[in-house]
Coordinates of C-alpha atoms in Angstrom, one line a residue:
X1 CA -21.3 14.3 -8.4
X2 CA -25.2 13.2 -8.5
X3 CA -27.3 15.6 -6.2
X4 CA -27.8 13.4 -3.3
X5 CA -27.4 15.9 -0.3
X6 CA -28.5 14.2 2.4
X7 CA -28.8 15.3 6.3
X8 CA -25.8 16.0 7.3
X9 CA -24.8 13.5 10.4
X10 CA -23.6 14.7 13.8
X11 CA -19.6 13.0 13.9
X12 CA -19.0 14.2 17.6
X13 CA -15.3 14.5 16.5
X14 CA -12.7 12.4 15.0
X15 CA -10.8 10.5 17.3
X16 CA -7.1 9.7 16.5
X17 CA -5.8 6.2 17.4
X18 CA -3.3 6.2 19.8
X19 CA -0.7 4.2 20.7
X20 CA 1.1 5.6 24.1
X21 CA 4.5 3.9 24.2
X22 CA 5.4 4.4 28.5
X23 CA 7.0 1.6 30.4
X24 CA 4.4 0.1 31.5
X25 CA 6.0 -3.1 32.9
X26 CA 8.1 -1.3 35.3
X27 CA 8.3 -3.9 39.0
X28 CA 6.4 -2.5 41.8
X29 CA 9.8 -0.9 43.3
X30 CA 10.0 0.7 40.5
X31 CA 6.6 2.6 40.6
X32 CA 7.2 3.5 43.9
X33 CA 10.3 5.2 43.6
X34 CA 8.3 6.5 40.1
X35 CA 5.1 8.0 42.3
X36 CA 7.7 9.5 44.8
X37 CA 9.7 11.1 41.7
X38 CA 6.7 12.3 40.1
X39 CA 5.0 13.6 43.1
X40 CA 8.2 15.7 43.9
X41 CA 8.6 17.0 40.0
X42 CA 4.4 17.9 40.2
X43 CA 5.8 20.2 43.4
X44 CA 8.3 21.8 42.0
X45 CA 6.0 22.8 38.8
X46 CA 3.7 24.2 41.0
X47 CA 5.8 25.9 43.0
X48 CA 7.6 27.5 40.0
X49 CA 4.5 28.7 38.0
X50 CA 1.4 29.1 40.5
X51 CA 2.5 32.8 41.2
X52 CA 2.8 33.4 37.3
X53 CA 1.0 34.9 34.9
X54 CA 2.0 32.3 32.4
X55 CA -1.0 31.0 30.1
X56 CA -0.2 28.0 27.8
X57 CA -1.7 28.6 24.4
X58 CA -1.9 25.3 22.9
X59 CA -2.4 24.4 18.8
X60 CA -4.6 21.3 19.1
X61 CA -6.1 18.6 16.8
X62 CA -9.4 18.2 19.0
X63 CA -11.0 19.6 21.7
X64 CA -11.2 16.2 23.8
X65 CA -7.9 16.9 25.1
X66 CA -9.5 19.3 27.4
X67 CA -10.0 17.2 30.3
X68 CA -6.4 16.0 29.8
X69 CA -5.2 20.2 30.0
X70 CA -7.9 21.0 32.9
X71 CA -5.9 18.3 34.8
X72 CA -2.2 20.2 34.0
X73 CA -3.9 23.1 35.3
X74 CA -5.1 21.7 38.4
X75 CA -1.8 20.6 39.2
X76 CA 0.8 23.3 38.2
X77 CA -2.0 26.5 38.4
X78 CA -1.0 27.3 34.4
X79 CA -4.4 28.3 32.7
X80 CA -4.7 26.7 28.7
X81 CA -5.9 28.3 26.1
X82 CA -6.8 26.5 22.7
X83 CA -6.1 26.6 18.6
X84 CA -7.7 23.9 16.5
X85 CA -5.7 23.7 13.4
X86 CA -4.4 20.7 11.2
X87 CA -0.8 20.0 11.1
X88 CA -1.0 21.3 7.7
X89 CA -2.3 24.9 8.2
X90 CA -0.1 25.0 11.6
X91 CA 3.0 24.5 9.5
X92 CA 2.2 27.0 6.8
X93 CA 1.5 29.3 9.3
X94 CA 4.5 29.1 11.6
X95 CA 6.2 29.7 8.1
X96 CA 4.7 33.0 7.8
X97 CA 5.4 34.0 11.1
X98 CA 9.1 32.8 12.1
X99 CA 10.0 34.6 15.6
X100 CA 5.9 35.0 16.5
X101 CA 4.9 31.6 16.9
X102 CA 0.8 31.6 17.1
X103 CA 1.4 29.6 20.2
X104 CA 3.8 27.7 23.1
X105 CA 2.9 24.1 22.3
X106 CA 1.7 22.1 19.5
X107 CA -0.2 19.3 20.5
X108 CA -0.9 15.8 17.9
X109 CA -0.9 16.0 14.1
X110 CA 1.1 14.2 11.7
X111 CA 5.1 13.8 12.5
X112 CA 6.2 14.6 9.0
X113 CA 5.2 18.5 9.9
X114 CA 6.9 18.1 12.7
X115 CA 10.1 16.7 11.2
X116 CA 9.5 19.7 8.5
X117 CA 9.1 22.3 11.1
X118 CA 12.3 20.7 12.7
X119 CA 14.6 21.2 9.5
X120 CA 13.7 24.6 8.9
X121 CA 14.0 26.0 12.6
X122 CA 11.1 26.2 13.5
X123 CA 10.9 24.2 17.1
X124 CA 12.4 24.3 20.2
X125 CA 14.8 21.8 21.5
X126 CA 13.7 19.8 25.1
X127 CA 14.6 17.1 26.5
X128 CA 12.8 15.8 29.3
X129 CA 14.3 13.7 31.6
X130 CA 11.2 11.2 31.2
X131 CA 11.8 11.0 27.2
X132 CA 13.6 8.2 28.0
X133 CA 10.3 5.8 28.4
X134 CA 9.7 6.4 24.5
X135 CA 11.6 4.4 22.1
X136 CA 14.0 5.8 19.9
X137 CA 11.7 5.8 16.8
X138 CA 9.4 7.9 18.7
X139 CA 11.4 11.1 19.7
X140 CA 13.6 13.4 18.1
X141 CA 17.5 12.2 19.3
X142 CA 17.9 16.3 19.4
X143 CA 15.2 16.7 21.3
X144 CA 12.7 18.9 18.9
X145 CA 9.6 16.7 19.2
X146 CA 8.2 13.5 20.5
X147 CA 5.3 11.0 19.5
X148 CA 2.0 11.1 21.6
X149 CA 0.2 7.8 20.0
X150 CA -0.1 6.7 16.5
X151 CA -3.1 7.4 13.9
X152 CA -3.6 4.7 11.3
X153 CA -5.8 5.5 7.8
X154 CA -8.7 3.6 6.6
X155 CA -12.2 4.3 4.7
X156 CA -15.5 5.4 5.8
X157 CA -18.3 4.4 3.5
X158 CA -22.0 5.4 3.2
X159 CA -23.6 2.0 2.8
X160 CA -27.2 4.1 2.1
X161 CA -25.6 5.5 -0.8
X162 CA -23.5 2.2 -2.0
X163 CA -27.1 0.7 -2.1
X164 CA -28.5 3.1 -4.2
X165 CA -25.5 2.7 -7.2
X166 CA -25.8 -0.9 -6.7
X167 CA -22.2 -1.4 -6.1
X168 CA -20.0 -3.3 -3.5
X169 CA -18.6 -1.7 -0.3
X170 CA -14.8 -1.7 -0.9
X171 CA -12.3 -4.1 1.3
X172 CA -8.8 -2.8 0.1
X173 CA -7.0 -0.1 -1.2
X174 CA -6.6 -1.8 -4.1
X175 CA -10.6 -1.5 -4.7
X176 CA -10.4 2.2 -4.7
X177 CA -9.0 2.0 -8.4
X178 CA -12.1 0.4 -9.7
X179 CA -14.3 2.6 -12.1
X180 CA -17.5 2.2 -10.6
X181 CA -16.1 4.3 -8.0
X182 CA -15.8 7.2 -10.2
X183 CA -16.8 10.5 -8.6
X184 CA -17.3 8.7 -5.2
X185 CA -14.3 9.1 -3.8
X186 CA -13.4 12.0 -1.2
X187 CA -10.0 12.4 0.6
X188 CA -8.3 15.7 1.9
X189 CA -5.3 17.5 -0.1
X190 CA -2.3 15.3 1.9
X191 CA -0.9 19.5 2.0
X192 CA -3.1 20.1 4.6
X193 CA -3.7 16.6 6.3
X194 CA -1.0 14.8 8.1
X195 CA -2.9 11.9 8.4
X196 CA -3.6 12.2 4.6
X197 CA -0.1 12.4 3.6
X198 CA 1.1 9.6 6.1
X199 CA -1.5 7.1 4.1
X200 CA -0.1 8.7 0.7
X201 CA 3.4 7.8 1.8
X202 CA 2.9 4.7 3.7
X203 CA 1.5 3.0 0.9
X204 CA 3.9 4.5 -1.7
X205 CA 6.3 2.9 0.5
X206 CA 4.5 -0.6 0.4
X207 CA 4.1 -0.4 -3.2
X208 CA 7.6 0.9 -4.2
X209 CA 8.4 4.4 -6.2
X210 CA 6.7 3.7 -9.4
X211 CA 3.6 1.1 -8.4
X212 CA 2.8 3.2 -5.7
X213 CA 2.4 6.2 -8.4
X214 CA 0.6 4.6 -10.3
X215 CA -1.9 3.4 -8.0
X216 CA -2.2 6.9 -6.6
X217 CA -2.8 8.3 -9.9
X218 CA -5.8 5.2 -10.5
X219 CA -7.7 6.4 -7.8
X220 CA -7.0 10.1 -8.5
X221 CA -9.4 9.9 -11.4
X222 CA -12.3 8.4 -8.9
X223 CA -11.6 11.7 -6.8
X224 CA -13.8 15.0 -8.3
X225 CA -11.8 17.0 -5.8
X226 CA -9.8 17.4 -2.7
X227 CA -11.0 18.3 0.9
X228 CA -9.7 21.9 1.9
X229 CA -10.1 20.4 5.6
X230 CA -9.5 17.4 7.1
X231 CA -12.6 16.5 8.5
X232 CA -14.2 16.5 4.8
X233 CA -13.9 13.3 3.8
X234 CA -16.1 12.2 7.2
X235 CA -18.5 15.1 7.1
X236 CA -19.5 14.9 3.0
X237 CA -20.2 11.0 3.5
X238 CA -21.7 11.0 6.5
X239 CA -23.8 13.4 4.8
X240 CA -24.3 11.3 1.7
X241 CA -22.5 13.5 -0.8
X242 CA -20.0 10.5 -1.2
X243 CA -19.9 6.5 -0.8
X244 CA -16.7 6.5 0.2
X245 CA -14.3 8.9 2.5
X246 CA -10.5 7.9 3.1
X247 CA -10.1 8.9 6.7
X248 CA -8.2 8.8 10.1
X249 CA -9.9 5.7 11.8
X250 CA -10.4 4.2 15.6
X251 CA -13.1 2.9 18.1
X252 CA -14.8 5.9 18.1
X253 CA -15.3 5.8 14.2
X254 CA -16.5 2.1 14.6
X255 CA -19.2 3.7 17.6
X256 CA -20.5 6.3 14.9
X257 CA -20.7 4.0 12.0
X258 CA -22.9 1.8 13.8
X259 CA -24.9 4.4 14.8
X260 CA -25.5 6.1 11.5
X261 CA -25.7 3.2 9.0
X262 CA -21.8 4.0 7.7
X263 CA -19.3 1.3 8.1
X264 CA -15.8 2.1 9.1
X265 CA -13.2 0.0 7.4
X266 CA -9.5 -1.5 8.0
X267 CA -8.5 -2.2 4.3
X268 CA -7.4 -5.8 4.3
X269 CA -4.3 -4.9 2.2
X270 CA -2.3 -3.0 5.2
X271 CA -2.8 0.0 7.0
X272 CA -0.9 2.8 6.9
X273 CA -0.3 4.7 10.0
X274 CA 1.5 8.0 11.7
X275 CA 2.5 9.1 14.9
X276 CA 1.3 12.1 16.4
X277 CA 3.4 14.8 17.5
X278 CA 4.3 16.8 20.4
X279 CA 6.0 19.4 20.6
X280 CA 7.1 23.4 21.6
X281 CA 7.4 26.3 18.9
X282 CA 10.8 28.1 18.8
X283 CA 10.2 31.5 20.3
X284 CA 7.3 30.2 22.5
X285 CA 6.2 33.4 25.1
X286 CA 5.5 30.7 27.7
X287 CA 8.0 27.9 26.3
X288 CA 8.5 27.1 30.4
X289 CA 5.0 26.1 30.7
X290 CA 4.9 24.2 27.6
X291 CA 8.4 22.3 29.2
X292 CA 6.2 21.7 32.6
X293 CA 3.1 20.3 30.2
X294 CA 5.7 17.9 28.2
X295 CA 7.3 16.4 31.9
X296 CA 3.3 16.6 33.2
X297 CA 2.4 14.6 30.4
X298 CA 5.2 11.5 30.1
X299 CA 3.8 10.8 33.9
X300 CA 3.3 6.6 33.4
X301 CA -0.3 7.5 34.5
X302 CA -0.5 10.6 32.8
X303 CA 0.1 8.9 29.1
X304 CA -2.5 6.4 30.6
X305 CA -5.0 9.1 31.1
X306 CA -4.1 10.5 27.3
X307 CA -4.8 6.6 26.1
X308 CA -8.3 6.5 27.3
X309 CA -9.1 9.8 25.5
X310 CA -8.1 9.2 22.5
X311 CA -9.0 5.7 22.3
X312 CA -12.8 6.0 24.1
X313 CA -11.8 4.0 27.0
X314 CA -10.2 1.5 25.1
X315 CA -6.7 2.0 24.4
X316 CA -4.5 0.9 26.9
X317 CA -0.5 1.8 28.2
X318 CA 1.7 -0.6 26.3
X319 CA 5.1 -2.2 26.4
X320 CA 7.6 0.3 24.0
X321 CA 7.9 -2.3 21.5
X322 CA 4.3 -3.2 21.0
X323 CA 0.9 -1.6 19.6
X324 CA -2.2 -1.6 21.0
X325 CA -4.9 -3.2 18.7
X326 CA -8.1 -2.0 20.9
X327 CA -9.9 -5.1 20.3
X328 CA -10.9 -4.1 16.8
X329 CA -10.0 -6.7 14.5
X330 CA -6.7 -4.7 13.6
X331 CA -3.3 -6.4 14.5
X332 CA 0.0 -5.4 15.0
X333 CA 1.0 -7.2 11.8
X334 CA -1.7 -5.5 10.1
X335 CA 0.1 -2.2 10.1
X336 CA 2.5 -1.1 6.5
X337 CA 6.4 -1.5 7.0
X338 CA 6.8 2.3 6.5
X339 CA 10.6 4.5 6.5
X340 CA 10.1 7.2 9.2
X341 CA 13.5 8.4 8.7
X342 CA 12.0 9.6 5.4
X343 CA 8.6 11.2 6.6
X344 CA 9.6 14.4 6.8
X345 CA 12.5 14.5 4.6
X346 CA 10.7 13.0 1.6
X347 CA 7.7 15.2 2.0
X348 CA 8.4 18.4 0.1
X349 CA 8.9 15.9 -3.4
X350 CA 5.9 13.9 -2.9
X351 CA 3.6 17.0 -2.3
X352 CA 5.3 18.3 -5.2
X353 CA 4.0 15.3 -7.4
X354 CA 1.2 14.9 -5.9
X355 CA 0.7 18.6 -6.5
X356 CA 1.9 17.8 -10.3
X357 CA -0.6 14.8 -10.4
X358 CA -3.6 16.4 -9.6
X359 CA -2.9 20.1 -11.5
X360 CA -6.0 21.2 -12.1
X361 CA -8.6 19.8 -9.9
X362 CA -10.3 22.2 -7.5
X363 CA -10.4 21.8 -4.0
X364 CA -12.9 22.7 -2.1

């Protein structure tokens, strides 16, 4: 890496794009008899934890959710404490401590943790009688987690520093291969990042088994190292230590490019996406409020609420079968044909290779 440390860029957080999958076309009989159901189940929380001492300690991706928790605890009387940890770490660590979970409810990160912490015990079963508004692809048929919204991958480039090299801005995935990119490259180790190891798999699945290797081990050798964190990649190039940072993407990423000469970037060549998880440790102290915050939060105007912070206003509810562009540029058809039946079943072997791939270069 060339010395080009440059002031470091105030990201305000990243935001995760979400996709809230309610039924949002319901008839207006069927709100009302919605409002009236949902206004007796808020009573019956309340009534049922107010005199508690219950506190919900929640394992977060972001500390914009806190509105959305300051509202639970308005209307059940459960205080909320926070944990902000990627889905990474939170799944090593709930490893390590099987029977002491950290926390009651784990809140967004990539699904193939969740699917992981599924298979080896490590979740609670609920279903919520309102898991029925999420399609089928969305929650766990047993009941161990649900999807919150979706987070698709792109790039984040430093177009200060791709002036200075002389080089063009890249367009594709396929770009990231090319050798002038050597060294300016920075992603986080897909063992820590969900959203890292959903774009690893989803375009291993749009390439096939052996191109899709191959491509990842092309760009590999643009890549000094590997981000211990997974706000890295945005944080070194919006600081100016790299051109280019592969990254979760939304509006808000657009909002800061524009406002600190970056450029945020939909790869024309498909985008590979996750959804983010939901859902309570096995062994939780408090596992009844984390139940109350799951039935609190698949409220129609609940999930609503959810869609306008992670999407800065601009996410909307949507039909079950359809994705939210938010007016971006990025269509439904843009996003990879991925196998979530394999997320979290294929991802012990690809960290494995990818582990075997890139033996001995640090991260840091």
């Amino acid at each position: 890496m060339k010395a080009r440390i440059k002031k470091v860029l105030s990201f305000l957080g990243l935001v995760l794009f979400t996709v809230l999958v309610a039924g949002a076309c319901q008839s207006t009989s069927e709100s009302d008899q919605s409002s009236e159901a949902d206004q007796a189940s808020t009573e019956s929380i309340s009534q049922s934890t107010n005199d508690s001492d219950q506190v919900l300690r929640v394992v977060t991706t972001s500390e914009r959710y806190t509105p959305f928790f300051d509202k639970f605890t308005e209307e059940t009387g459960i205080p909320v404490e926070f944990l902000s940890m990627s889905s990474g770490e939170v799944l090593s660590r709930m490893e390590a401590e099987q029977g002491e979970p950290m926390a009651d409810l784990w809140f967004g990160g990539g699904l193939d943790a969740f699917i992981s912490a599924k298979d080896k015990g490590l979740l609670e079963q609920y279903q919520s009688e309102a898991v029925e508004t999420l399609p089928e692809a969305y929650r766990d048929p047993d009941g161990y987690w649900l999807s919150k919204g979706l987070t698709v991958g792109g790039l984040l480039v430093n177009d200060q520093v791709l002036e200075e090299l002389g080089i063009e801005k890249p367009t594709t995935w396929e770009d990231l291969t090319k050798p002038e990119y050597k060294d300016e490259i920075i992603m986080s180790d897909p063992a820590v990042s969900g959203t890292m190891y959903a774009i690893v798999k989803g375009l291993l699945d749009q390439k096939g088994e052996s191109d899709g290797w191959a491509y990842w081990q092309a760009v590999d050798a643009n890549i000094p190292f590997y981000g211990k964190r997974g706000k890295d990649p945005e944080e070194k190039t919006a600081a100016g230590e790299f051109a280019i940072g592969i990254v979760p993407i939304d509006a808000s990423s657009f909002e800061t490019a524009e406002k600190n000469g970056l450029s945020a970037i939909y790869p024309t060549d498909g985008i590979p996406w996750v959804p983010e998880g939901v859902a309570i440790f096995k062994g939780a102290a408090n596992a009844d409020a984390a139940k109350s915050f799951i039935d609190f939060m698949l409220k129609p105007e609940n999930l609503s609420e959810l869609s306008k912070l992670d999407g800065k206003d601009t996410a909307q509810t949507v039909n079950p079968n359809e994705v939210e562009a938010l007016d971006l540029g990025l269509e439904t058809n843009d996003l990879i044909e991925q196998d979530l039946s394999t997320f979290g079943s294929a991802r012990d072997q690809i960290l494995e290779k990818w582990a075997e791939m890139t033996k001995g270069k640090e991260s840091k």
